[in-house]
Tab-separated table of C-alpha atoms and ligand atoms in Angstrom:
chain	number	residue	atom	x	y	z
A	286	UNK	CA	89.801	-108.224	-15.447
A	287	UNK	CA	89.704	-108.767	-19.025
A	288	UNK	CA	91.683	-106.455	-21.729
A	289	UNK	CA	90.416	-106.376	-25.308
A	290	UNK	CA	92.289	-105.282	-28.740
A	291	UNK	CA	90.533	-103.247	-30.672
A	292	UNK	CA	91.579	-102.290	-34.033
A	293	UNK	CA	92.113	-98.406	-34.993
A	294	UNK	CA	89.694	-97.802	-37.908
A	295	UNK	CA	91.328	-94.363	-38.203
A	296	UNK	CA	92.646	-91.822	-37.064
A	297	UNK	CA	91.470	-88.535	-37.216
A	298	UNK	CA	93.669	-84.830	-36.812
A	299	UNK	CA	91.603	-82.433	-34.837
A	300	UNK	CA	94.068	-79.804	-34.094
A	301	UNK	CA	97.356	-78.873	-34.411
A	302	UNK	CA	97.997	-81.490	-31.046
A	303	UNK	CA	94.794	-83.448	-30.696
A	304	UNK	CA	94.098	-86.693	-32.238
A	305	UNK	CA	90.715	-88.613	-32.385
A	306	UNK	CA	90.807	-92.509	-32.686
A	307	UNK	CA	87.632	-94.675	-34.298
A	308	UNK	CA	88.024	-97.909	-32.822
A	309	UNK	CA	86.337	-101.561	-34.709
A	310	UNK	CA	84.009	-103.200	-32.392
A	311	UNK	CA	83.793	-106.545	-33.170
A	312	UNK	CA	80.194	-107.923	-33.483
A	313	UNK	CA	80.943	-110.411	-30.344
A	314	UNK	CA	82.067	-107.835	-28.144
A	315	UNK	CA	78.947	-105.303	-29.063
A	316	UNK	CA	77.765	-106.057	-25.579
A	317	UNK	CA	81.016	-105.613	-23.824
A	318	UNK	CA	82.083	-101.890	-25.036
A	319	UNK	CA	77.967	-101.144	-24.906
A	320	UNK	CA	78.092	-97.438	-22.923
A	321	UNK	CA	76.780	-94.598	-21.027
A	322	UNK	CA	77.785	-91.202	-22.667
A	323	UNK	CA	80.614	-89.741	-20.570
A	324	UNK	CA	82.476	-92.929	-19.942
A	325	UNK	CA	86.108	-93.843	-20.673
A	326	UNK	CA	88.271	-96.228	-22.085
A	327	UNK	CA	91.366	-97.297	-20.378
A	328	UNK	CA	94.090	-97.386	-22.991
A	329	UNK	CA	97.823	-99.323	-22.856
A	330	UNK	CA	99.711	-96.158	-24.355
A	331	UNK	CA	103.179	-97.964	-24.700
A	332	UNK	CA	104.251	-99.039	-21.308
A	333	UNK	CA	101.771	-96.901	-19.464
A	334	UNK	CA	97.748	-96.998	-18.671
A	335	UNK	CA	95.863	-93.967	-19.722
A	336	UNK	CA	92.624	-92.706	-19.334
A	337	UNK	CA	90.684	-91.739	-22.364
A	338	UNK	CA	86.734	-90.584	-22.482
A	339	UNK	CA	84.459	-91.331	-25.487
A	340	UNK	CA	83.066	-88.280	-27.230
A	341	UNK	CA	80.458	-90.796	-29.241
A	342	UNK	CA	76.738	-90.914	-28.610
A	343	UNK	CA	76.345	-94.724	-27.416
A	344	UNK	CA	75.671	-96.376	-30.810
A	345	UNK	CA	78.059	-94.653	-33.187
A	346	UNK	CA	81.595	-95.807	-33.974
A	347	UNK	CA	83.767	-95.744	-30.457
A	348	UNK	CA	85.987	-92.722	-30.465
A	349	UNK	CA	88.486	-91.595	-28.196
A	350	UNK	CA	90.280	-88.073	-28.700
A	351	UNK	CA	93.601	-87.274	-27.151
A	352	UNK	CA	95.089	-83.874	-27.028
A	353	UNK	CA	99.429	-84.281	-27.135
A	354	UNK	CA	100.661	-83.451	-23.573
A	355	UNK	CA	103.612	-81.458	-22.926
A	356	UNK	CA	106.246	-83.619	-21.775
A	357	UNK	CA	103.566	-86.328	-21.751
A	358	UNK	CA	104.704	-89.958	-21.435
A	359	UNK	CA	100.831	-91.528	-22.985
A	360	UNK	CA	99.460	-88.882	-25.130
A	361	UNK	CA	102.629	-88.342	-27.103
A	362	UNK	CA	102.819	-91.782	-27.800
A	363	UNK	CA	99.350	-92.241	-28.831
A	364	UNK	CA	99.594	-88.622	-31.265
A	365	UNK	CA	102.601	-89.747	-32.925
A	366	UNK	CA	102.599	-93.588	-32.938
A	367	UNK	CA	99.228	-95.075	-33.108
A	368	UNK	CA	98.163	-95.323	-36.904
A	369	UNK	CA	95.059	-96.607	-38.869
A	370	UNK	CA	95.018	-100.369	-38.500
A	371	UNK	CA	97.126	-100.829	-35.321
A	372	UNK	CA	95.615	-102.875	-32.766
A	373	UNK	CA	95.328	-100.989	-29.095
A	374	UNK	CA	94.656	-102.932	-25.441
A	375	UNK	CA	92.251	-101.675	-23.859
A	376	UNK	CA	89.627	-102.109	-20.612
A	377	UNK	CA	85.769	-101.833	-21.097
A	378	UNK	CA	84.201	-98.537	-20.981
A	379	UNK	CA	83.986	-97.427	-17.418
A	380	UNK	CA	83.306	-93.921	-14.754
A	381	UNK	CA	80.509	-92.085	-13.703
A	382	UNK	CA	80.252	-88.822	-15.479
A	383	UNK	CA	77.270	-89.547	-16.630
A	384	UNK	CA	73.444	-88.439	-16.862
A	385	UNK	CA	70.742	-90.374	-15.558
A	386	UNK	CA	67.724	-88.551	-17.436
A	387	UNK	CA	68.590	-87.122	-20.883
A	388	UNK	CA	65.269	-84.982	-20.875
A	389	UNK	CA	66.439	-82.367	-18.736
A	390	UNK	CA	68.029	-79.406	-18.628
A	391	UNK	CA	72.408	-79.242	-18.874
A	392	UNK	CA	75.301	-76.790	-18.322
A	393	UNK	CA	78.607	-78.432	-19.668
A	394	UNK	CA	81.382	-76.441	-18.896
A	395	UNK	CA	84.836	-77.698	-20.684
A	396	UNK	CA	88.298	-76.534	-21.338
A	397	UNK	CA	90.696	-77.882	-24.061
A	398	UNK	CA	90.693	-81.575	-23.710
A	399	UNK	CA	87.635	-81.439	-20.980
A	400	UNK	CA	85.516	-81.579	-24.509
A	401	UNK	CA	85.732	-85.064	-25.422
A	402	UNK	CA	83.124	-86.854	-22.127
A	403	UNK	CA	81.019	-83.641	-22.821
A	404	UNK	CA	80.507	-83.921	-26.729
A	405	UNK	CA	79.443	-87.440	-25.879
A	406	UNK	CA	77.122	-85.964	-23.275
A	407	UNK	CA	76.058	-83.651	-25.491
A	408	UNK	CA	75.622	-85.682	-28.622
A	409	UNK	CA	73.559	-87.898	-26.737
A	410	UNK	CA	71.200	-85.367	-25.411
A	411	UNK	CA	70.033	-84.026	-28.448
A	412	UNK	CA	70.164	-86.896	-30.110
A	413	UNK	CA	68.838	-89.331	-27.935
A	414	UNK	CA	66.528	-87.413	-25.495
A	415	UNK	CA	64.813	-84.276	-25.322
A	416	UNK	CA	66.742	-82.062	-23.308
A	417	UNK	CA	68.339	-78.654	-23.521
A	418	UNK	CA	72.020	-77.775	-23.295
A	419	UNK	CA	74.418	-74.805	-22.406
A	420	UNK	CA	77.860	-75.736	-23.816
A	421	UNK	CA	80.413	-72.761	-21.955
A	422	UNK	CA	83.925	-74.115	-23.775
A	423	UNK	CA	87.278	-72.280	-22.755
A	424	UNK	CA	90.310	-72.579	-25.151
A	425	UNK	CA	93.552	-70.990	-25.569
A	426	UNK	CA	92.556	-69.651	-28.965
A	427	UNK	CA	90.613	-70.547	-32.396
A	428	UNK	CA	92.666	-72.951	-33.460
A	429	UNK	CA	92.959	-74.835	-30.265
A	430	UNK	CA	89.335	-75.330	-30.560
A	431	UNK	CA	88.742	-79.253	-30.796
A	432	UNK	CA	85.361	-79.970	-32.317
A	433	UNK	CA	84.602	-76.455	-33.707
A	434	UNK	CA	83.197	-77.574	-37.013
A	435	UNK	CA	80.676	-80.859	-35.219
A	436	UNK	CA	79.513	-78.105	-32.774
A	437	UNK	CA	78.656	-75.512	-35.453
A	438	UNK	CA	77.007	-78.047	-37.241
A	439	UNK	CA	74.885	-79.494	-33.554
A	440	UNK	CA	74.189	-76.077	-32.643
A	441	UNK	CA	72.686	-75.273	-36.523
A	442	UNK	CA	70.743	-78.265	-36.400
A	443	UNK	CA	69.522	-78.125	-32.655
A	444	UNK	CA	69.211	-73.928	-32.665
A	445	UNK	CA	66.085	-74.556	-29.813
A	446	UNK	CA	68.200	-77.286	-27.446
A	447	UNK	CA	71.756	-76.226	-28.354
A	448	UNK	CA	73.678	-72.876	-27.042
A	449	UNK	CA	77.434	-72.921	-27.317
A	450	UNK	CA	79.567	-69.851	-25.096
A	451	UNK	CA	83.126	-69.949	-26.642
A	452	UNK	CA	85.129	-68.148	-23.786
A	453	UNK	CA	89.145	-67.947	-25.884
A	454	UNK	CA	92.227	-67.196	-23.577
A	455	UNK	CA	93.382	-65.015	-26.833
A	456	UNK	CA	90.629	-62.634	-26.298
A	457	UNK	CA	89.419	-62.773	-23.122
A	458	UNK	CA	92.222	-64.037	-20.761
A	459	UNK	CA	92.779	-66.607	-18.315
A	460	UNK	CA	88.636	-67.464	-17.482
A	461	UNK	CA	88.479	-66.117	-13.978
A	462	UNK	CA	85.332	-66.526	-11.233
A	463	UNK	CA	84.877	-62.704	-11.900
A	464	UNK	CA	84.736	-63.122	-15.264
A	465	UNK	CA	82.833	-66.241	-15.856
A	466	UNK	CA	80.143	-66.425	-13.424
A	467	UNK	CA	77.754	-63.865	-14.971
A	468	UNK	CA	78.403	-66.052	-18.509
A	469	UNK	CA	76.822	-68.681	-16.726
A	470	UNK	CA	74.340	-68.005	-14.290
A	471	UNK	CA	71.741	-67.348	-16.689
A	472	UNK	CA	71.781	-70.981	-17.660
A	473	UNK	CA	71.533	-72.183	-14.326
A	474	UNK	CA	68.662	-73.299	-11.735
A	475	UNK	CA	67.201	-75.825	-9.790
A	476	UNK	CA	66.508	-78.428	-12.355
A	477	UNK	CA	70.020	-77.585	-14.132
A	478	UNK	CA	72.615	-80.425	-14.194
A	479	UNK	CA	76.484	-79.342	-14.278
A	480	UNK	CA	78.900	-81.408	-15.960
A	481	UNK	CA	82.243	-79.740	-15.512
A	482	UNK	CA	85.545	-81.075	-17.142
A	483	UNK	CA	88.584	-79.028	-17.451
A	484	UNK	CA	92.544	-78.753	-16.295
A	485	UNK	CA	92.252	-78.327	-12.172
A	486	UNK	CA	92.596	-74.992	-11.971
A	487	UNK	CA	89.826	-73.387	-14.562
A	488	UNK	CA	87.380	-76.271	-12.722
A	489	UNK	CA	88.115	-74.339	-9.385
A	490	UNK	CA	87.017	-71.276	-10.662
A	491	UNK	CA	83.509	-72.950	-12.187
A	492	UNK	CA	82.576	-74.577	-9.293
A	493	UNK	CA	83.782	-71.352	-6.970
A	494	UNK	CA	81.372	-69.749	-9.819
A	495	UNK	CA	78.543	-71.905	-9.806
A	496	UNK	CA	78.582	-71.579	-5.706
A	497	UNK	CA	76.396	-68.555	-5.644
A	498	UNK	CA	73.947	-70.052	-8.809
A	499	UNK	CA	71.080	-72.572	-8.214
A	500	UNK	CA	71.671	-75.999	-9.978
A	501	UNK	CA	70.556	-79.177	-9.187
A	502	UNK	CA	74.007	-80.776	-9.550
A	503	UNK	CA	77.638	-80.371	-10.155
A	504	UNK	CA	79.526	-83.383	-12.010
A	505	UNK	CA	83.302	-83.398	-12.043
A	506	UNK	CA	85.934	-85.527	-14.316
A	507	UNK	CA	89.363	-85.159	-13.365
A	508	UNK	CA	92.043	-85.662	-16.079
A	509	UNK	CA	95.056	-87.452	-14.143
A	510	UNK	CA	97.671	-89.670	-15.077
A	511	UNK	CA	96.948	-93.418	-13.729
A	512	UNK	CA	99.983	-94.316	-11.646
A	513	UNK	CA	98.740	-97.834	-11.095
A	514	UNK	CA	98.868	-100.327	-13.685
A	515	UNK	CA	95.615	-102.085	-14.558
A	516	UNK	CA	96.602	-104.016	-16.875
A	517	UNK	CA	99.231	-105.721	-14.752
A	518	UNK	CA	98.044	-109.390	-13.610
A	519	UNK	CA	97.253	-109.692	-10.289
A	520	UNK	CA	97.430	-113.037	-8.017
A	521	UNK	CA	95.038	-115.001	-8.995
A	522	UNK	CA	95.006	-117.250	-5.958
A	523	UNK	CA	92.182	-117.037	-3.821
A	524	UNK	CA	93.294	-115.202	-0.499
A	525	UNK	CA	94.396	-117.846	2.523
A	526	UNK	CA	92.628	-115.844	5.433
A	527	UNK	CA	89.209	-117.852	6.167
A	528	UNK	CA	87.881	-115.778	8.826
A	529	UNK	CA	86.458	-112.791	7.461
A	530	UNK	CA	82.711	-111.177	6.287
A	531	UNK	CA	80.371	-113.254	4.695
A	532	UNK	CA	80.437	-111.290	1.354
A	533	UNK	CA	77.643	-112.078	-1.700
A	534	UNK	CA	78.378	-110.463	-4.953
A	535	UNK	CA	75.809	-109.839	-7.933
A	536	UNK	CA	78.124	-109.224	-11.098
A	537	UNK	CA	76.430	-110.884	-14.883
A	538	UNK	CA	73.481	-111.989	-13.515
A	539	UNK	CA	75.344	-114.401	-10.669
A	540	UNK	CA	75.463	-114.108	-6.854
A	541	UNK	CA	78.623	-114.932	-5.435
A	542	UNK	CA	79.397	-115.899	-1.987
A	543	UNK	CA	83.276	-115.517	-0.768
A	544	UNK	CA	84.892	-114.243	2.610
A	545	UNK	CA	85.928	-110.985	2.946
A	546	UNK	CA	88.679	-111.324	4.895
A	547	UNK	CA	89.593	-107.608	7.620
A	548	UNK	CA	92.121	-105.501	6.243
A	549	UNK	CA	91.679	-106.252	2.518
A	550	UNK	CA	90.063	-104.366	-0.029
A	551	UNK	CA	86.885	-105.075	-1.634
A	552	UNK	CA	88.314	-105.280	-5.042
A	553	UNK	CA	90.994	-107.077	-4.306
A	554	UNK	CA	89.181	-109.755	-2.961
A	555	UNK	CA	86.950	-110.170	-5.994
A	556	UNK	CA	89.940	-110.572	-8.531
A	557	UNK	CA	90.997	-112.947	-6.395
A	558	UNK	CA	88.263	-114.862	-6.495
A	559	UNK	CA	88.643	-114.707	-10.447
A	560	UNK	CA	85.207	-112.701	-10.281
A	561	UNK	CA	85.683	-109.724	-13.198
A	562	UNK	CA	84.952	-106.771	-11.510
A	563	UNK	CA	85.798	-103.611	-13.083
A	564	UNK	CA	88.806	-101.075	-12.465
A	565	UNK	CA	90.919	-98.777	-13.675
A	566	UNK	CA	93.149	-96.327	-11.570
A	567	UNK	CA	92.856	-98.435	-8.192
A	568	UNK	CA	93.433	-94.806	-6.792
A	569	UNK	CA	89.845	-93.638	-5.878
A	570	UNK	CA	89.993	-90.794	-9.026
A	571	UNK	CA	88.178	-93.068	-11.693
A	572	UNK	CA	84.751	-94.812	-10.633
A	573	UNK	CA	85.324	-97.558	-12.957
A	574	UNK	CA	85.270	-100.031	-9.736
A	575	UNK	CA	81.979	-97.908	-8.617
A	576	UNK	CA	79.356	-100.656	-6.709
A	577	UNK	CA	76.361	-100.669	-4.993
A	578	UNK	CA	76.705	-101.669	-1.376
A	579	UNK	CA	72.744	-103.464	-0.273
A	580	UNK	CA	74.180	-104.362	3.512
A	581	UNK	CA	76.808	-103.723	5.642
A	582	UNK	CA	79.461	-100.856	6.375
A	583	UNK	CA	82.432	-100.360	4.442
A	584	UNK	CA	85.292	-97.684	5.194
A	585	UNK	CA	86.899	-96.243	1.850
A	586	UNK	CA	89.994	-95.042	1.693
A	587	UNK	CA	90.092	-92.378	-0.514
A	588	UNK	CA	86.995	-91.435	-2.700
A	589	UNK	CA	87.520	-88.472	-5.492
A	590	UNK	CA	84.614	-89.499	-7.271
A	591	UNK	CA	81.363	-90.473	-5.312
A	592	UNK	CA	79.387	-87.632	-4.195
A	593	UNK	CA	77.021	-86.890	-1.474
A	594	UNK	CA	74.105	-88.007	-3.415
A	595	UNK	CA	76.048	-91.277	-4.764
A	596	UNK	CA	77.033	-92.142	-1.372
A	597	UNK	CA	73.108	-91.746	0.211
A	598	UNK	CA	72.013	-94.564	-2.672
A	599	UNK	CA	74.904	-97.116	-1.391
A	600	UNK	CA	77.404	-96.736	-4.172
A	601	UNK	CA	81.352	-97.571	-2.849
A	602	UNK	CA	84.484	-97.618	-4.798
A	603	UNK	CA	85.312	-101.493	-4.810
A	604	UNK	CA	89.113	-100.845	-4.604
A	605	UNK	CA	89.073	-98.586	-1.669
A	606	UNK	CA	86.595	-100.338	0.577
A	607	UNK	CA	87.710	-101.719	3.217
A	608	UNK	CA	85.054	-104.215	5.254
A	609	UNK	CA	83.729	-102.530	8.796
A	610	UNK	CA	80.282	-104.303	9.539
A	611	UNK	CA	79.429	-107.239	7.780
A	612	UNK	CA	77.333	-109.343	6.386
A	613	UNK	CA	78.206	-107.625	2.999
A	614	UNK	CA	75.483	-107.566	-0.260
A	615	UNK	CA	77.007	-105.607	-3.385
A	616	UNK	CA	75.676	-105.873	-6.672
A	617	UNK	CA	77.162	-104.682	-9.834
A	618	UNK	CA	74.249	-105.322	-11.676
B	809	FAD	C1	88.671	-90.416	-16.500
B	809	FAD	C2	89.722	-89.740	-17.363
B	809	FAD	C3	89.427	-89.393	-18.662
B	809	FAD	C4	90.378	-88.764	-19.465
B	809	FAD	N1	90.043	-88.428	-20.747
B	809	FAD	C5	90.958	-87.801	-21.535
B	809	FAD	C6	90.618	-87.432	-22.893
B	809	FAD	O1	89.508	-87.680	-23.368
B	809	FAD	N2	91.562	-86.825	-23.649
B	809	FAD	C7	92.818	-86.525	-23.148
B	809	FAD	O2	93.635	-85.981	-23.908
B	809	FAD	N3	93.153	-86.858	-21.865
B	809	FAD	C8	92.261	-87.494	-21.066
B	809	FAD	N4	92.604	-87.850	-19.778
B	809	FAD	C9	93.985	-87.587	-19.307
B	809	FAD	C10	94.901	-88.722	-19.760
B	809	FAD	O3	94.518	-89.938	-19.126
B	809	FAD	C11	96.368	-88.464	-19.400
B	809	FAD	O4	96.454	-88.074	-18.055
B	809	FAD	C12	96.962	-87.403	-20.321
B	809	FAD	O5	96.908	-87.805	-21.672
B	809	FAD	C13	98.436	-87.125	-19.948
B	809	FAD	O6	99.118	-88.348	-19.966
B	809	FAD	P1	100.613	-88.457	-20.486
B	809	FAD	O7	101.076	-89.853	-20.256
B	809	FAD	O8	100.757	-87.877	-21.847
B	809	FAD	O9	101.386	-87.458	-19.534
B	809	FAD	P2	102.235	-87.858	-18.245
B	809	FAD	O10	103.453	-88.585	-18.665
B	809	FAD	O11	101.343	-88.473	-17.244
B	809	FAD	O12	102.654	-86.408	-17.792
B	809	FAD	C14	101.662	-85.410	-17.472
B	809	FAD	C15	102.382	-84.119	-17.070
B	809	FAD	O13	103.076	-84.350	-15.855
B	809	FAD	C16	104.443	-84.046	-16.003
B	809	FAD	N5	105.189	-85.107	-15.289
B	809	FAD	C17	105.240	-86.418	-15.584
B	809	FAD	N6	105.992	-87.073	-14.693
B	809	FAD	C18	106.445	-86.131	-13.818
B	809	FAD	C19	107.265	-86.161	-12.670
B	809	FAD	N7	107.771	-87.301	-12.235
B	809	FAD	N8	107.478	-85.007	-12.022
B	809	FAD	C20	106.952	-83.838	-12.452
B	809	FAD	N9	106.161	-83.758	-13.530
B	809	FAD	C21	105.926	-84.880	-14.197
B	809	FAD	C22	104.739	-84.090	-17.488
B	809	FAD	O14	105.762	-83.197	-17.829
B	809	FAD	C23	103.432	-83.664	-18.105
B	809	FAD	O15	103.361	-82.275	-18.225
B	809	FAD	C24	91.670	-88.481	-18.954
B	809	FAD	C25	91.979	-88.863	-17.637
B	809	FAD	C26	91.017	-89.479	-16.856
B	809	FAD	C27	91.362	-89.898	-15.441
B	810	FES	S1	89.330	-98.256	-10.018
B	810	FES	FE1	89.326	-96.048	-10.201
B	810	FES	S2	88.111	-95.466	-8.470
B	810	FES	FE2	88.358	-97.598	-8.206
């Protein structure tokens, strides 16, 4: 997989510990960091790979915002060392949390840093489609608020398609099932789409809240640490084993055909192959490697990501699929 540096066109102080960074898109690679609102960037934050979702509407500058971690290894680094003019690595945009239809109608539910994919949801919606939005936003207090001055100004200039819920720790307390469930169930229903992205335990409580509400369908992003490297090289060497699955591959337009050899993993087999299929956290907890499988039977691993509905249209997680029945058809295209 190919890395890219980009350079930091600036560098922008949200709050008293979050950080947005505009990142220069060179002409040439237009095409390359070209994106569906709710994707992520994989950054090299000193000698670590993080994670970091664009809260741009496809089109505008690329922006990444990182709120400072306690004890954080990544986020630290990028708050206090990444200036206006440095160059960052980074992987193409990438993940799943996106919508397919921007006419319809949208409950984003966020907490602190859970903002940033669901501005660029948001942006996009209004700006780009037709459809109505419920933002519901939890923060410890005022100031923590990230984005409180772009989301007066969305919800002034959108007052028919834009409703923003502030829900503040300060005031209110820890959000709780009891106490946000009735904030939100007059926003759902059956053509509602949830996007929910927040620290593990507030998204518990939305989705325990959302069990007893109609809506069409929950979306989850996860903020984790990658423990896997992405950026390290991997063996470029074709792989030795010649029996295997006949495997064909659609990625840029071009069908590959290799052997999928029992016991290895699909991705693995494709960066092998010097094929440049994409990836992140190797883990199962990203959906950057997300595929669609058009024959055969794969087992995965582990799958955080792919839901019920993903899973009936043939997507897999390239670097947890392991090959079961073959002859194997995946396109990326
Ligand atoms: C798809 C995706 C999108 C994301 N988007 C964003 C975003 O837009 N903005 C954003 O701010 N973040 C985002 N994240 C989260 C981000 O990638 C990082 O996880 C986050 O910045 C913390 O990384 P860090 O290196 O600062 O902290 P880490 O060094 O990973 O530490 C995280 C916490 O774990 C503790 N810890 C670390 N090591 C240990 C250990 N060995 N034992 C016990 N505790 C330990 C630390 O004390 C700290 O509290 C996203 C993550 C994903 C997967
Ligand atoms: S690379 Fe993250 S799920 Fe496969």
């Amino acid at each position: 997989m190919t890395s890219y540096s980009l350079r930091v066109a600036s560098v922008i102080p949200e709050t008293a510990d979050a950080r947005s960074f505009v990142l220069d898109v060179p002409p040439e690679l237009a095409d390359v960091f070209a994106h569906e609102p709710g994707q992520f960037l994989t950054v090299r934050a000193a000698s670590v790979a993080r994670c970091y979702s664009l809260c741009n509407a496809p089109g505008s500058p690329l922006t990444i915002t990182v709120k400072r971690t306690v004890d954080g290894f990544g986020s630290v680094w990028m708050c206090s060392s990444v200036s206006e003019g440095d160059l960052l690595e980074v992987l193409p945009p990438a993940g799943r949390f996106s919508p397919r239809s921007l006419d319809g109608e949208f409950l984003l539910v966020a907490a602190g840093s859970g903002i940033t994919p669901v501005l660029g949801i948001l942006r996009t919606v209004l700006t780009a489609g037709t459809g109505r939005v419920t933002l519901f936003y939890a923060n410890r207090d005022e100031r923590s608020v990230i984005f409180a001055g772009v989301l007066r100004a969305l919800a002034a200039e959108y007052p028919d398609r834009l409703r923003v819920v502030h829900w503040l720790e300060s005031v209110s307390g820890l959000p709780s099932v009891a106490g946000i469930g009735p904030l939100l169930s007059p926003f759902t229903g059956p053509s509602v789409e949830a996007f929910l992205c927040g620290p593990a335990p507030f998204m518990a409580a939305v989705e325990e809240a959302l069990r007893s509400s109609e809506v069409a369908r929950v979306h989850v992003e996860r903020f984790q640490s990658l423990s896997e490297d992405p950026f390290a090289s991997v063996a470029s060497a074709p792989p030795s084993v010649a029996d295997g699955f006949p495997l064909d591959v659609q990625i840029d337009g071009t069908t590959h055909s290799l052997v999928w050899p029992p016991e290895r993993r699909m991705l693995d087999v494709l960066v092998e192959h010097g094929l440049s299929a994409p990836s992140s956290c190797r883990e199962g907890r990203c959906g950057a490697c997300t595929c669609r499988l058009e024959d055969g039977e794969v087992e995965m691993v582990n799958n955080e990501v792919l839901d019920a509905t993903d899973l009936s249209e043939g997507y897999v997680l390239a670097c947890q699929s392991l090959p079961k029945a073959g002859p194997f058809r995946v396109s990326y295209d």
